[in-house]
Coordinates of C-alpha atoms in Angstrom, one line a residue:
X1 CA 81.8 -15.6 62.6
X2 CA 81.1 -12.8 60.3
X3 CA 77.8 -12.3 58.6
X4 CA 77.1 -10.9 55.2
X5 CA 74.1 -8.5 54.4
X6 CA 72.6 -8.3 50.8
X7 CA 69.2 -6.0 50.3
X8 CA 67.3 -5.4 47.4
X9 CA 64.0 -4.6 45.5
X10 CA 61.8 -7.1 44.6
X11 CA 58.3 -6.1 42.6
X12 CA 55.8 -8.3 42.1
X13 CA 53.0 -7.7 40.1
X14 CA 49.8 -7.6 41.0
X15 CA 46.9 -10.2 39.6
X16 CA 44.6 -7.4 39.4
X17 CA 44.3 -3.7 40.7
X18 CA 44.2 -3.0 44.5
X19 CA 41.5 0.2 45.0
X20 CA 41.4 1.6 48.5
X21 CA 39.9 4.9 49.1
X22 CA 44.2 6.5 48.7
X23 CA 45.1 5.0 45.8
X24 CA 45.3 2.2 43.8
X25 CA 48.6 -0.4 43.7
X26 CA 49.3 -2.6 40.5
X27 CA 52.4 -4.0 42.1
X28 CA 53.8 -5.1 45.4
X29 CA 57.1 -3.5 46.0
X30 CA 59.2 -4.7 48.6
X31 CA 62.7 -4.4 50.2
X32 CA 64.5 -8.2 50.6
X33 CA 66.9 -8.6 52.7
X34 CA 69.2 -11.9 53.3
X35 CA 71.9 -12.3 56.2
X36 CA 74.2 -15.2 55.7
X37 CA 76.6 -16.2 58.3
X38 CA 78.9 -19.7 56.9
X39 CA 76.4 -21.9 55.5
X40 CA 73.1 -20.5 56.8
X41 CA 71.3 -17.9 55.6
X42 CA 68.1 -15.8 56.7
X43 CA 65.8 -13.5 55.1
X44 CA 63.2 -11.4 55.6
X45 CA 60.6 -8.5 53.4
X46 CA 59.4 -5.1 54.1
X47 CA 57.3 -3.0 52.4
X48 CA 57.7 0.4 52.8
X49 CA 54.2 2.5 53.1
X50 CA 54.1 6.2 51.6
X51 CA 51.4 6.6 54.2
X52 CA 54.1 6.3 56.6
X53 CA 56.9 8.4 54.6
X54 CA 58.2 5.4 53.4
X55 CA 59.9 5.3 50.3
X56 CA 62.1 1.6 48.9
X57 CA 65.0 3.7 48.3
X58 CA 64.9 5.4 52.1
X59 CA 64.1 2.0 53.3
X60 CA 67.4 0.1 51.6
X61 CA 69.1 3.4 52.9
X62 CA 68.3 2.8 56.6
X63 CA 69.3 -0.8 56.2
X64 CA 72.7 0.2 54.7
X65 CA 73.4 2.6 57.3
X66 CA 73.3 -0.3 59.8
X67 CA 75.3 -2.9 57.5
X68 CA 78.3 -2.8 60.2
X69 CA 76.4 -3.6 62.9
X70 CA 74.6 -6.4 61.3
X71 CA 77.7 -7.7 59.5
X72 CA 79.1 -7.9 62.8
X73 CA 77.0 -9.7 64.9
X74 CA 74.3 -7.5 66.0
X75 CA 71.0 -9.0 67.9
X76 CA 67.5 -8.3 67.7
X77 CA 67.5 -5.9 70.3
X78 CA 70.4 -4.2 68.9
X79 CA 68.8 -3.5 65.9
X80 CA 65.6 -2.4 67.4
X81 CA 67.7 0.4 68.9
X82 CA 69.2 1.7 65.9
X83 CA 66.4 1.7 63.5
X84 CA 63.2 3.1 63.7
X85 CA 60.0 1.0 63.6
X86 CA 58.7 0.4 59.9
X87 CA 59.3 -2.0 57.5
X88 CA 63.2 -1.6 57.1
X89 CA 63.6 -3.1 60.3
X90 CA 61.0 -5.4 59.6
X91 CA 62.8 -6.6 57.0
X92 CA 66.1 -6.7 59.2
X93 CA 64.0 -8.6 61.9
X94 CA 62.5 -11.0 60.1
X95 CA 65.9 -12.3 58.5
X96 CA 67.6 -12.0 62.0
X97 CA 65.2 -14.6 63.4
X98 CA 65.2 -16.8 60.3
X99 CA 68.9 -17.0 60.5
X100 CA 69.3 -17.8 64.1
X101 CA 66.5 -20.4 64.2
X102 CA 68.2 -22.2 61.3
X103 CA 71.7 -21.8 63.3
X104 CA 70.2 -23.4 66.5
X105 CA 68.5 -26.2 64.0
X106 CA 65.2 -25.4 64.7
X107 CA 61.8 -23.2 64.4
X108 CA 61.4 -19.7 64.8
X109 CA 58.4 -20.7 66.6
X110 CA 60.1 -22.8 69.1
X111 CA 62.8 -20.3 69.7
X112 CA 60.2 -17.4 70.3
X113 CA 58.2 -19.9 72.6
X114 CA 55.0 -18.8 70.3
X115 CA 53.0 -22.0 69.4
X116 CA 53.4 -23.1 65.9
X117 CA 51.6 -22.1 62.8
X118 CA 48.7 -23.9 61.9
X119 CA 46.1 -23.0 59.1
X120 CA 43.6 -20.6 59.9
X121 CA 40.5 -18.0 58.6
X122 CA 42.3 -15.1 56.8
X123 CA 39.9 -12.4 55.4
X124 CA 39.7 -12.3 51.6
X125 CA 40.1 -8.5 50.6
X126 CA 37.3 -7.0 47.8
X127 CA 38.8 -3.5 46.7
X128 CA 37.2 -0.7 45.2
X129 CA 35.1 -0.7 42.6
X130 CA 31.7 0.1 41.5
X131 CA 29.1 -2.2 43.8
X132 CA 28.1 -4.4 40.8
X133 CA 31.5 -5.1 39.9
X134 CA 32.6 -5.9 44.1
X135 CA 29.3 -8.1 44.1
X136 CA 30.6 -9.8 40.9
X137 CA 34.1 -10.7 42.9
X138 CA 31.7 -11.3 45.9
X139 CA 30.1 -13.9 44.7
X140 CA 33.3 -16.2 44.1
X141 CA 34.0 -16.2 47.9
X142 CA 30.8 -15.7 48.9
X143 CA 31.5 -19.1 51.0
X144 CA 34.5 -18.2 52.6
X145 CA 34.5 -17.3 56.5
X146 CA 35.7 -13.8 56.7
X147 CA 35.2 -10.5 54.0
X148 CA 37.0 -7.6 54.0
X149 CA 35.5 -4.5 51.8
X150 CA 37.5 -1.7 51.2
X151 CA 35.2 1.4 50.4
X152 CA 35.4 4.8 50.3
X153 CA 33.5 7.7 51.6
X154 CA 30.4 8.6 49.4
X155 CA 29.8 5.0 47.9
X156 CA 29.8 3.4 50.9
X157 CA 26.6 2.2 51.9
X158 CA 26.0 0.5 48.6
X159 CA 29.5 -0.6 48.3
X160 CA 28.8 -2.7 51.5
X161 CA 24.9 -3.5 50.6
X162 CA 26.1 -5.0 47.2
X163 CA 28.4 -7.6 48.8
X164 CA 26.7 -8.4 51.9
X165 CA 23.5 -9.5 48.8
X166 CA 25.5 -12.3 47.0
X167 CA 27.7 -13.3 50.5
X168 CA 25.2 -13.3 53.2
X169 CA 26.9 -15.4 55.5
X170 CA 30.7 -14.1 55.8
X171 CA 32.4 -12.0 59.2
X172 CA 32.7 -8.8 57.6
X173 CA 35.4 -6.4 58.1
X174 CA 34.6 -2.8 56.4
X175 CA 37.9 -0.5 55.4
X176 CA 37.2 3.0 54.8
X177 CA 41.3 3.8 55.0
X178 CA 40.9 7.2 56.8
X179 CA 38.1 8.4 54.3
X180 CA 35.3 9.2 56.5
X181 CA 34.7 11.6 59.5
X182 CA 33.6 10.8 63.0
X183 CA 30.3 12.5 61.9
X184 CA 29.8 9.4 59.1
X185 CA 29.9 6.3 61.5
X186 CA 27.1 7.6 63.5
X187 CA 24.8 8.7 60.3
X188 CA 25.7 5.3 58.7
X189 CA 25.9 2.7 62.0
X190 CA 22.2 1.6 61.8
X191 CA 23.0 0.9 58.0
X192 CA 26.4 -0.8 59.6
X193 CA 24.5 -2.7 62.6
X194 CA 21.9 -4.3 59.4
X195 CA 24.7 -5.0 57.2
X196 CA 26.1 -7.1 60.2
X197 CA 29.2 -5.4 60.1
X198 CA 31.8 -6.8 62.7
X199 CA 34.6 -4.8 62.4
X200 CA 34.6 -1.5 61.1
X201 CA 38.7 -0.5 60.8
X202 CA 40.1 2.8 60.7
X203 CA 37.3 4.9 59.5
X204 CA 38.3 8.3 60.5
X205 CA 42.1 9.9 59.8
X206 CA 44.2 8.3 62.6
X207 CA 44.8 12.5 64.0
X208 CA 40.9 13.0 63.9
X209 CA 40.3 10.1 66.2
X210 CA 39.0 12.0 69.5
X211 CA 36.0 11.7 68.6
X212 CA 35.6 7.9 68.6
X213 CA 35.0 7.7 72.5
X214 CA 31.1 8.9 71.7
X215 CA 30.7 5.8 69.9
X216 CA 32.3 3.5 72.0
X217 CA 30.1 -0.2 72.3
X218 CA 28.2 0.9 69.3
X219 CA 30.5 -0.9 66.4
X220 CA 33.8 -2.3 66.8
X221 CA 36.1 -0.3 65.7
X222 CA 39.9 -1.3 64.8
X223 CA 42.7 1.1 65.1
X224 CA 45.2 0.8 61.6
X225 CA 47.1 3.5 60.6
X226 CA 46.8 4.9 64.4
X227 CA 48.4 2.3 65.6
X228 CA 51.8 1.1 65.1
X229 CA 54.0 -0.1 68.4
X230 CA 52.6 -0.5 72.5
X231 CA 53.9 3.1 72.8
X232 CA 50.5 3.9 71.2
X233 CA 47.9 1.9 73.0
X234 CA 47.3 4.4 75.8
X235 CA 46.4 7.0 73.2
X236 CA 44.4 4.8 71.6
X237 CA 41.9 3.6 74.9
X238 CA 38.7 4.1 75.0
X239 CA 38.5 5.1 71.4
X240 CA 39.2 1.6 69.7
X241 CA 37.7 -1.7 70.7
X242 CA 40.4 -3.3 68.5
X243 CA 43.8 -3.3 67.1
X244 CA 45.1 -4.1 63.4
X245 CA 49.1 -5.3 64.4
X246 CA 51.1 -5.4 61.2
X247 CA 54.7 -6.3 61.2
X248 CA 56.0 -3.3 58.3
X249 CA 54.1 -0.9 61.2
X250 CA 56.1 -2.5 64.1
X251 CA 59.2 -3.1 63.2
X252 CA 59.7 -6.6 63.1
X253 CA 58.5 -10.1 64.6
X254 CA 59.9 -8.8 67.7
X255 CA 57.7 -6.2 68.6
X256 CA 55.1 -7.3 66.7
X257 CA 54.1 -10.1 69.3
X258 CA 54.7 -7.9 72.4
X259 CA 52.4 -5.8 71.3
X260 CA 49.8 -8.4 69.6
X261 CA 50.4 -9.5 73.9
X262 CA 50.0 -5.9 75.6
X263 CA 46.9 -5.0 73.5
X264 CA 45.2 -8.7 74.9
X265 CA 45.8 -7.7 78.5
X266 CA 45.0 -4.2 78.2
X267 CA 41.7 -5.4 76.9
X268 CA 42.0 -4.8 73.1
X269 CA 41.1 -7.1 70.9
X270 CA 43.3 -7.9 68.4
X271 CA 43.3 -7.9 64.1
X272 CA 46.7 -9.5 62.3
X273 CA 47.1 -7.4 58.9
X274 CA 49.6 -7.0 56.5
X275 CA 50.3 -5.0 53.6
X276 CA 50.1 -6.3 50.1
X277 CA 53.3 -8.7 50.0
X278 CA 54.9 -11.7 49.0
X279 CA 54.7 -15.2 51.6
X280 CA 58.0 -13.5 52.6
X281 CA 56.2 -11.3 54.8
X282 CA 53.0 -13.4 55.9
X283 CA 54.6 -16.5 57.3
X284 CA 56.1 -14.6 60.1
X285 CA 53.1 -12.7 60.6
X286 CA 51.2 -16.5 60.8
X287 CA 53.2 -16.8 64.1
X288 CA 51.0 -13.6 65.4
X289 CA 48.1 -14.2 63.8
X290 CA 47.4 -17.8 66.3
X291 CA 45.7 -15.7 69.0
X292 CA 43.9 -12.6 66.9
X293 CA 40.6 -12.0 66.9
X294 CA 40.5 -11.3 63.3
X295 CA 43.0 -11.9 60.5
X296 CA 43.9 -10.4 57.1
X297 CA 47.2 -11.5 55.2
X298 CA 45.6 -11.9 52.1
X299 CA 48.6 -9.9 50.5
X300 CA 50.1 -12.7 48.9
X301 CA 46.8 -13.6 46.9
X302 CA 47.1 -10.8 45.2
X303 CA 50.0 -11.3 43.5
X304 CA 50.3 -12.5 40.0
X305 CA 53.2 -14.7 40.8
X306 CA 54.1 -15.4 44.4
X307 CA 57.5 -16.2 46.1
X308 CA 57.9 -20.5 45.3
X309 CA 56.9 -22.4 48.2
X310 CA 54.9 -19.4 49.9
X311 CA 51.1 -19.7 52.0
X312 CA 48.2 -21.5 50.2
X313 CA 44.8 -20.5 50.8
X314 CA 41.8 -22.7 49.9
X315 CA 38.3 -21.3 50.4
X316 CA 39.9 -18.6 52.9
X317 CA 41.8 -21.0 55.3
X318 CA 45.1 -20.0 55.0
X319 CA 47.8 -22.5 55.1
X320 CA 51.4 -21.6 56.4
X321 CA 54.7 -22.0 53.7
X322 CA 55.7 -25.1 52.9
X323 CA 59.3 -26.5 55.5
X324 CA 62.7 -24.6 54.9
X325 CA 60.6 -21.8 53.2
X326 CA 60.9 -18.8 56.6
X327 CA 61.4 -20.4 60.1
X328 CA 61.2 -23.5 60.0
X329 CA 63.9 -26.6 58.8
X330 CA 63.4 -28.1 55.1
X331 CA 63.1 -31.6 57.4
X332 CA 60.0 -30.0 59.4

């Protein structure tokens, strides 16, 4: 039976500003894409990254140029050979598996053989701003079980000292987003080590990264933007302790948990992120996110107005969608 593509953009804004040390986002913008074939229908979101040379037009562009094949039956695998990895095919993933697990009657989860989504920590995200104004949004989830701080490079160390004051007892991830230089992890780690950092992610530009083996042990140290699919990982040995999988950097669900799998036994440990979405493009990542080490899909919090039905969080447990909303039956 034929299917039928539709793909648009979707923009949602954004409850407040998002600051991270590249810019500053007052809306999510996001490519939707539905496949319908007779009376079911899957769907799926990407969000294309300028970091990545991704643009929403280029994105609905690659997804158009593969409208045949998808129309006329094509699999997972088929797609992951025709389109790059990045968020159109995310997109293009994501609805694939949502449509064939509500054909067979059942749960993505079941039909991926993953164990099913259950609540769990998810970081709550504190961007940019001065360090009274991040200790002011501090203190509201000062409770919750895992922080993530997005600084930059000169106002770092009180950035990070203004938070960790009014929220004491968090994990704490800090996010420079490529802003600092090998040079400023080693002048700032005994500030890092009393701050009780746990996870410091992508510090340096992923292409100045050699440098990270001297510091190996000292901090964790995540791999982001430096990582993307398991073509990457032996690159990325013995500089990185962890690794931030995100399904707009992988392509998809698909590749997404074979690589969230390699990274565990290859010894990585492993972060679930995500980009700053709608529940469209968390609750597959929720699916992932079971066996990390660290997770942060926040994205939908952020958002003024969510999709209906999407992920609740409640004192930074995050709870999945409600049934019927992605990949799994209304009846669930």
């Amino acid at each position: 039976m034929r299917r039928f593509l539709t793909v648009r953009h979707d923009a949602f804004p954004l409850r407040a500003p998002f600051r991270i040390a590249r810019g500053v986002k007052t809306a999510a913008d996001v490519v939707t894409v539905t496949i319908r074939q007779g009376d079911a229908q899957g769907w799926g979101e990407g969000v294309p990254y300028p970091r990545y040379g991704e643009t929403i037009d280029g994105a609905i562009a690659a997804i158009e140029a593969v409208r045949a094949l998808i129309e006329h039956g094509a699999t997972r695998a088929d797609i992951a050979g025709a389109m790059p990895a990045g968020a159109a095919r995310n997109a293009v993933d994501c609805a694939l598996w949502d449509l064939e697990a509500r054909l067979a009657g059942t749960s993505v989860a079941t039909l991926a053989g993953i164990p099913p989504v259950a609540a769990l920590a998810s970081a709550i995200t504190i961007g940019i701003d001065t360090p009274q104004a991040m200790a002011q949004v501090a203190r509201g989830v000062a409770r919750v079980p895992l922080l993530k701080i997005k600084v930059d490079r000169e106002g770092a160390a009180d950035q990070i000292a203004a938070v960790r004051a009014v929220a004491p007892t968090p994990r704490l991830i800090v996010d420079p987003n490529e802003s600092w230089r090998v040079g400023d992890i080693a002048d700032r780690l005994p500030m890092l080590l009393a701050q009780r950092v746990d996870l410091l992610e992508q510090p340096v530009p992923a292409g100045e990264d050699e440098g990270l083996a001297d510091l190996a042990g000292a901090i964790p140290i995540c791999a982001d933007e430096a990582l993307h699919t398991r073509a990457d990982l032996d690159r990325l040995a013995g500089r990185y302790s962890h690794v931030n999988v995100k399904l707009d950097k992988t392509g998809g669900l698909t590749e997404a948990w074979a690589l969230a799998t390699e990274a565990r036994a290859r010894g990585f440990g492993v972060m679930m992120g995500c980009m700053v979405c709608s529940s469209l493009g968390i609750a597959p990542a929720m699916l992932v996110a079971g066996g990390a080490d660290f997770v942060d899909l926040d994205g939908p919090l952020w958002l003024a107005t969510d999709r209906p039905g999407g992920v609740r969080d409640d004192g930074g447990i995050l709870s999945p969608p409600q049934p019927g909303f992605w990949g799994t039956p209304a009846c669930a």
